Amino acid sequence: MATAPTYDLIIIGGGLSGGLLALACQRAHPERRILMIEGRPALGGNHLWSFLDTDIDAGDRPLLEPLISYGWRQAHVIFPAYQRMIGSQLYGVRSDRFDAVLRDTLPPESIMTGKTVIDAGPTWVEMESGTRIEAKGVVDARGGADLTLLDPGWRKFVGYELQLAGPHSVRHARIIDAGVEVQEEGLSYCTLLPIEKDTLFIEEVRYGRDPTLNVPGYAKRIFNLAARFGWKILDSARGQAGVIPITTGGDFEAYWNSGGPGVAKVGVRAALFHPVTGASLPDAARTARMIAEMRDWSGEALHRTLHAHAAKIWGRRDYYRRFARALLDENALAEQYKPLEVLYTKEPATIARFHNMRLTMMDRIALSLGDGPMPLSAALKG
Ligand SMILES: Cc1cc2nc3c(=O)[nH]c(=O)nc-3n(C[C@H](O)[C@H](O)[C@H](O)COP(=O)(O)OP(=O)(O)OC[C@H]3O[C@@H](n4cnc5c(N)ncnc54)[C@H](O)[C@@H]3O)c2cc1C
């Protein structure tokens, strides 16, 4: 007689998409046995994830609300010739809170940290120790697979939470401050998030085809910026750095299979991220709810559903991949910021639809005027 698998669901990776999936599934089905396996000691790594309120579907908010560490009523953008509030609120999720909420919500036996998965199939995982663990279904949330298959560009950043000797003057979240940057090496900007009256998170962001991250160079620009504003820094111990993919084309099926054919996937591993910004949080929340609402968590059903979902989403995002190509390749380096500058001159609703990837044809036409990302003929395609 065949023995029942030990778990209903194994989630490989306790990062953003795996953690959200575990939370959603635990809440929807506390009676089911879930195991999340994370290679590092902490869940979520070392991140400050942010999202705009308009990025998130109403049904996904209850999942995210307990995770929110910070909220900013206004998001501000600054370009060389233009600045404004964009009309959306910004929220921040710190990974230490993410870890704490997951550990409060899931039973301890559902979380395995510091253990590495070396191979996986639709209903099993093999651990580095040689142990094989069986489940009705497996979802792989290990982050990027073979990203070279997605014609990648890179959004590279280094950020520090700066404890200052006195109050700063930043009142709103500045999601893009390209007013202080010399745009000679391609699109670059700072993000400034006021945390307390004397604490600021500042991040230096660059876009490019080369994934090399020059941490000392970016850090120097952050400290120079602080000096220019006269901010005396008492502490800068907390920071984050990342090189995240954006995509300008590629082969979705080849990418999906490069992460393990026949195995269900979420997050960056499923190519579920914004082609221009690299943000994956809204997609991760959506897929977490989708899976939590499924009655059948068999490996076959999970793979069929998630593959169909990710393939459909990939097909709908060609415009945004062309937008990313325009940012990276189609302007002189010093002018790469211009498509974004044009975007942020539009109505708040258009800006929100760009971020949540629901631009209408009218939006695309309006965006292709002036220094927009692409000519009208390209904007109307697909
Ligand atoms: C510093 C940083 C900040 C970011 N900020 C934002 C943001 O503000 N908003 C946004 O939407 N996006 C942001 N992104 C982009 C993207 O959303 C994140 O990279 C997000 O964490 C991707 O989620 P994921 O679940 O696909 O991968 P990850 O969060 O990277 O999770 C993958 C997990 O799998 C684990 N793992 C990998 N291999 C194994 C293995 N063999 N065995 C066991 N565990 C394994 C890893 O340790 C990791 O914890 C940011 C990225 C970075 C790097």
XYZ file of C-alpha atoms and ligand atoms in Angstrom:
435
model
C 0.000 0.000 0.000
C 1.395 3.446 -0.941
C 2.118 5.743 2.022
C 0.609 9.237 2.084
C 3.115 12.045 1.477
C 4.307 13.810 4.624
C 3.118 17.264 3.528
C 0.275 18.777 1.531
C 2.570 21.500 0.212
C 6.311 22.134 0.187
C 7.447 25.667 -0.658
C 11.114 25.921 -1.630
C 12.496 29.324 -0.617
C 11.316 31.549 2.226
C 11.855 34.829 0.373
C 9.139 37.244 -0.707
C 7.006 34.988 -2.910
C 7.537 31.819 -0.856
C 6.806 33.615 2.416
C 3.645 35.289 1.102
C 2.510 31.948 -0.280
C 3.088 30.216 3.057
C 1.170 32.953 4.905
C -1.790 32.870 2.525
C -1.982 29.057 2.514
C -1.657 28.766 6.293
C -4.474 31.275 6.802
C -6.756 29.662 4.233
C -6.054 26.046 5.263
C -4.699 25.766 8.824
C -5.595 22.064 8.748
C -3.196 21.310 5.874
C 0.471 20.445 6.418
C 2.805 23.004 4.861
C 6.599 23.020 4.876
C 8.639 26.034 3.773
C 12.360 25.351 3.296
C 14.756 28.296 3.315
C 18.499 28.015 2.773
C 19.446 30.998 4.929
C 18.873 31.487 8.668
C 16.292 34.286 8.287
C 13.160 34.402 6.173
C 13.049 37.202 3.611
C 16.801 37.892 3.542
C 17.758 41.530 4.071
C 15.264 43.682 2.207
C 13.115 46.740 2.427
C 10.403 45.980 -0.123
C 8.087 48.784 -1.123
C 4.869 49.004 -3.089
C 2.293 51.602 -4.096
C -1.248 51.170 -2.772
C -2.458 51.259 -6.383
C -0.255 48.227 -7.245
C -2.243 45.900 -5.024
C -5.595 44.265 -5.772
C -8.153 44.871 -3.003
C -8.349 41.143 -2.248
C -4.591 40.970 -1.569
C -4.456 43.779 1.006
C -5.359 41.644 4.060
C -2.340 39.438 3.319
C 0.039 42.413 3.196
C -1.349 44.621 5.967
C 0.298 42.811 8.933
C 3.650 42.982 7.138
C 3.755 46.741 6.639
C 6.558 48.462 8.549
C 6.170 51.969 7.084
C 3.596 54.001 5.182
C 3.996 57.311 3.338
C 0.924 59.312 2.341
C 2.586 60.895 -0.667
C 5.062 59.642 -3.251
C 7.136 62.316 -4.952
C 9.180 62.173 -8.194
C 11.837 64.685 -9.265
C 13.364 64.919 -12.754
C 15.747 67.522 -14.184
C 12.870 69.543 -15.666
C 9.878 68.422 -13.637
C 8.668 67.330 -10.212
C 5.366 66.310 -8.659
C 3.416 64.106 -6.249
C 2.075 61.059 -8.070
C -1.096 60.580 -6.039
C -0.351 57.095 -4.657
C 0.635 56.064 -1.159
C 3.808 54.066 -0.638
C 4.280 51.241 1.864
C 7.433 49.512 3.064
C 7.870 45.925 4.275
C 11.047 45.189 6.222
C 12.309 41.649 6.049
C 12.788 41.394 9.848
C 9.067 42.037 10.284
C 8.309 39.606 7.451
C 10.312 36.922 9.302
C 8.554 37.673 12.610
C 5.022 37.575 11.127
C 5.745 34.284 9.361
C 7.088 32.706 12.548
C 4.049 33.958 14.500
C 1.601 32.597 11.934
C 3.020 29.236 10.881
C 3.560 26.359 13.302
C 7.294 25.928 14.030
C 7.336 22.567 12.258
C 6.245 24.313 9.025
C 9.437 26.383 8.803
C 12.826 24.865 8.061
C 15.666 27.401 7.789
C 19.361 26.960 7.093
C 18.698 23.934 4.864
C 19.362 23.793 1.134
C 17.292 22.012 -1.488
C 19.455 20.583 -4.265
C 16.782 19.068 -6.504
C 13.008 19.073 -6.797
C 10.154 17.498 -8.707
C 6.401 18.170 -8.735
C 5.903 16.154 -5.508
C 9.317 15.847 -3.836
C 12.451 17.703 -2.829
C 15.933 16.422 -2.203
C 17.931 18.095 0.538
C 21.684 18.693 0.559
C 21.862 16.102 3.340
C 20.498 13.500 0.905
C 17.061 13.347 2.587
C 14.096 13.205 0.243
C 10.820 14.773 1.410
C 7.512 14.008 -0.287
C 4.455 16.245 -0.639
C 1.218 16.269 -2.611
C 2.611 19.329 -4.364
C 5.766 21.449 -4.502
C 6.077 25.142 -5.370
C 9.520 26.471 -6.201
C 10.106 30.044 -4.970
C 13.916 30.051 -5.117
C 14.254 33.342 -7.049
C 15.737 33.718 -10.544
C 16.369 30.693 -12.788
C 18.405 31.203 -16.010
C 17.755 34.932 -16.365
C 19.919 35.171 -19.513
C 16.883 33.672 -21.306
C 14.849 36.831 -20.567
C 17.055 39.314 -22.443
C 17.789 40.958 -19.126
C 18.779 44.425 -18.115
C 19.526 45.175 -14.491
C 18.313 47.543 -11.844
C 21.196 47.889 -9.423
C 21.035 49.582 -6.079
C 22.695 50.208 -2.760
C 20.698 51.713 0.104
C 21.417 52.775 3.675
C 19.240 53.701 6.593
C 21.014 56.796 7.904
C 20.698 57.906 11.494
C 21.317 61.667 11.407
C 22.533 64.052 14.099
C 19.500 66.291 13.554
C 16.213 66.449 11.694
C 16.132 66.231 7.912
C 13.721 68.153 5.720
C 12.327 65.263 3.630
C 8.558 65.130 4.224
C 7.390 62.664 1.577
C 8.698 59.458 0.036
C 10.841 60.482 -2.944
C 10.599 57.361 -5.048
C 12.654 58.907 -7.844
C 14.973 61.854 -7.340
C 16.797 62.230 -10.634
C 17.201 65.968 -10.145
C 20.518 65.697 -8.326
C 22.104 63.039 -10.536
C 24.282 63.678 -13.562
C 22.679 61.318 -16.097
C 25.857 60.598 -18.048
C 26.038 56.849 -17.459
C 22.423 55.930 -18.174
C 19.356 56.145 -15.984
C 20.244 56.732 -12.349
C 18.430 58.267 -9.430
C 18.114 58.289 -5.664
C 15.211 57.117 -3.556
C 14.754 58.931 -0.241
C 12.356 57.559 2.352
C 11.879 59.448 5.635
C 11.697 56.872 8.453
C 11.801 59.168 11.512
C 12.434 62.894 11.766
C 16.168 62.147 12.083
C 16.325 58.866 10.117
C 16.335 58.540 6.341
C 16.620 55.604 3.988
C 18.597 56.652 0.905
C 19.157 54.371 -2.056
C 21.245 54.927 -5.174
C 19.659 53.207 -8.188
C 21.071 52.585 -11.659
C 19.818 50.833 -14.741
C 22.071 49.089 -17.238
C 22.859 46.002 -19.293
C 25.892 45.239 -17.121
C 25.006 43.574 -13.791
C 28.203 44.691 -12.051
C 27.362 46.448 -8.794
C 29.887 49.024 -7.664
C 28.989 49.108 -3.965
C 31.713 51.591 -2.857
C 30.901 53.913 -5.783
C 27.155 53.934 -5.045
C 27.775 54.315 -1.303
C 30.025 57.299 -1.972
C 27.248 59.023 -3.917
C 24.838 58.463 -1.019
C 27.245 59.955 1.501
C 28.026 62.853 -0.879
C 24.311 63.531 -1.209
C 23.915 63.587 2.579
C 26.880 65.975 2.830
C 25.375 68.254 0.173
C 22.208 68.596 2.285
C 24.305 69.178 5.419
C 23.103 65.963 7.107
C 25.604 64.699 9.680
C 25.489 60.890 9.804
C 25.681 59.174 13.201
C 25.058 55.634 11.996
C 24.714 53.812 8.669
C 24.909 50.211 9.837
C 21.672 49.055 8.219
C 21.727 48.717 4.459
C 20.736 46.648 1.458
C 22.152 46.039 -1.989
C 20.689 44.301 -4.992
C 20.963 43.599 -8.691
C 17.514 42.685 -9.892
C 16.406 41.702 -13.365
C 14.294 43.774 -15.673
C 13.456 42.252 -19.036
C 13.321 43.444 -22.612
C 12.295 40.195 -24.340
C 13.279 36.545 -24.220
C 11.747 33.104 -24.246
C 9.251 32.475 -21.453
C 8.962 28.688 -21.982
C 12.727 28.188 -22.006
C 12.999 30.298 -18.850
C 10.222 28.379 -17.087
C 11.854 25.050 -17.928
C 15.287 26.309 -16.849
C 13.859 26.497 -13.321
C 12.776 22.834 -13.466
C 10.284 21.475 -16.024
C 7.007 20.242 -14.549
C 7.565 22.003 -11.206
C 5.179 24.787 -10.129
C 6.848 28.168 -9.590
C 6.132 31.612 -8.170
C 8.010 34.907 -7.874
C 11.000 35.778 -10.030
C 11.404 32.058 -10.787
C 8.071 32.245 -12.655
C 9.111 35.492 -14.460
C 6.437 37.293 -12.442
C 7.929 40.747 -12.075
C 7.503 44.190 -13.607
C 9.653 44.313 -16.768
C 10.626 47.956 -16.140
C 10.956 48.228 -12.359
C 11.754 44.614 -11.433
C 9.106 44.795 -8.669
C 7.600 41.403 -7.881
C 5.633 42.036 -4.704
C 2.196 42.652 -6.297
C 2.472 39.482 -8.414
C 3.685 37.501 -5.404
C 0.649 38.577 -3.358
C -1.695 37.714 -6.255
C -0.271 34.238 -6.840
C -0.236 33.511 -3.090
C -3.983 34.167 -2.904
C -4.584 32.228 -6.106
C -2.890 29.106 -4.723
C -4.464 29.467 -1.279
C -7.880 29.413 -2.963
C -7.121 26.208 -4.923
C -8.718 23.063 -3.551
C -6.264 20.764 -5.286
C -2.610 21.229 -4.314
C -1.356 18.245 -6.271
C 1.937 18.882 -8.075
C 0.216 18.428 -11.411
C -2.612 20.919 -10.659
C -0.215 23.485 -9.183
C 2.065 23.271 -12.206
C -0.790 23.462 -14.706
C -2.381 26.475 -12.972
C 0.798 28.449 -12.287
C 2.340 27.772 -15.686
C -0.862 28.908 -17.448
C -1.054 32.003 -15.229
C 2.596 33.007 -15.722
C 2.444 32.362 -19.501
C -0.699 34.497 -19.829
C 0.860 37.316 -17.791
C 4.082 37.120 -19.830
C 2.061 37.473 -23.039
C 0.320 40.591 -21.718
C 3.509 42.419 -20.735
C 5.210 42.888 -24.082
C 4.571 46.650 -24.029
C 6.452 46.963 -20.733
C 9.380 44.924 -22.105
C 9.540 47.342 -25.053
C 9.426 50.228 -22.566
C 12.381 48.672 -20.713
C 14.244 48.312 -24.019
C 13.636 51.988 -24.744
C 15.058 52.911 -21.334
C 18.157 50.785 -21.762
C 18.982 50.844 -25.444
C 17.195 53.453 -27.489
C 18.358 56.756 -26.095
C 21.769 58.273 -25.637
C 22.965 57.444 -22.112
C 22.372 60.997 -20.902
C 18.731 60.829 -22.060
C 17.695 57.430 -20.756
C 15.614 59.000 -17.997
C 13.338 60.740 -20.508
C 10.726 57.978 -21.022
C 10.217 57.879 -17.254
C 10.076 61.658 -17.047
C 7.325 61.656 -19.702
C 5.440 58.934 -17.810
C 5.425 60.966 -14.617
C 3.963 64.049 -16.345
C 0.747 62.081 -16.946
C -2.395 61.812 -14.829
C -1.996 59.953 -11.510
C -4.342 57.237 -12.816
C -2.075 56.658 -15.842
C 0.994 56.456 -13.608
C -0.816 53.946 -11.395
C -1.785 51.877 -14.450
C 1.851 51.849 -15.587
C 2.961 50.463 -12.230
C 0.180 47.879 -12.053
C 0.628 47.109 -15.771
C -2.921 47.954 -16.802
C -2.222 50.815 -19.235
C -5.007 51.374 -21.758
C -4.418 51.986 -25.485
C -5.234 55.662 -24.866
C -2.535 55.772 -22.166
C -0.013 54.224 -24.539
C -0.878 56.718 -27.279
C -0.531 59.620 -24.840
C 2.783 58.205 -23.626
C 4.251 57.931 -27.109
C 4.038 61.704 -27.667
C 7.073 63.949 -27.192
C 10.065 62.179 -25.607
C 7.933 59.129 -24.772
C 9.352 55.617 -24.678
C 8.503 54.556 -28.230
C 6.900 55.748 -31.463
C 3.138 55.432 -31.841
C 3.393 52.441 -34.212
C 5.343 50.482 -31.563
C 3.076 51.657 -28.731
C 0.018 50.199 -30.481
C 1.549 46.727 -30.973
C 0.503 43.770 -28.821
C 17.484 44.413 -1.899
C 16.266 44.252 -2.784
C 15.194 45.137 -2.661
C 14.059 44.979 -3.476
N 13.022 45.844 -3.341
C 11.871 45.599 -3.994
C 10.722 46.399 -3.746
O 10.805 47.393 -3.027
N 9.537 46.060 -4.326
C 9.447 44.968 -5.155
O 8.343 44.630 -5.609
N 10.540 44.265 -5.482
C 11.740 44.537 -4.918
N 12.840 43.785 -5.201
C 12.771 42.855 -6.338
C 12.073 41.531 -6.037
O 10.735 41.762 -5.705
C 12.756 40.812 -4.906
O 13.989 40.347 -5.403
C 11.967 39.650 -4.308
O 12.573 39.323 -3.089
C 11.897 38.457 -5.224
O 11.101 37.493 -4.593
P 11.315 35.932 -4.816
O 10.487 35.257 -3.806
O 11.140 35.589 -6.239
O 12.867 35.694 -4.495
P 13.618 35.915 -3.122
O 12.913 36.888 -2.260
O 15.037 36.182 -3.481
O 13.507 34.501 -2.405
C 14.193 33.352 -2.810
C 14.550 32.597 -1.543
O 14.932 31.276 -1.867
C 16.028 30.918 -1.053
N 16.753 29.858 -1.742
C 17.411 29.962 -2.925
N 17.928 28.763 -3.268
C 17.569 27.896 -2.295
C 17.801 26.503 -2.097
N 18.494 25.788 -2.986
N 17.294 25.922 -0.982
C 16.569 26.642 -0.075
N 16.329 27.966 -0.224
C 16.818 28.576 -1.316
C 16.830 32.210 -0.920
O 17.694 32.177 0.190
C 15.718 33.239 -0.805
O 15.359 33.505 0.528
C 13.996 43.930 -4.434
C 15.094 43.083 -4.558
C 16.219 43.236 -3.757
C 17.395 42.305 -3.946
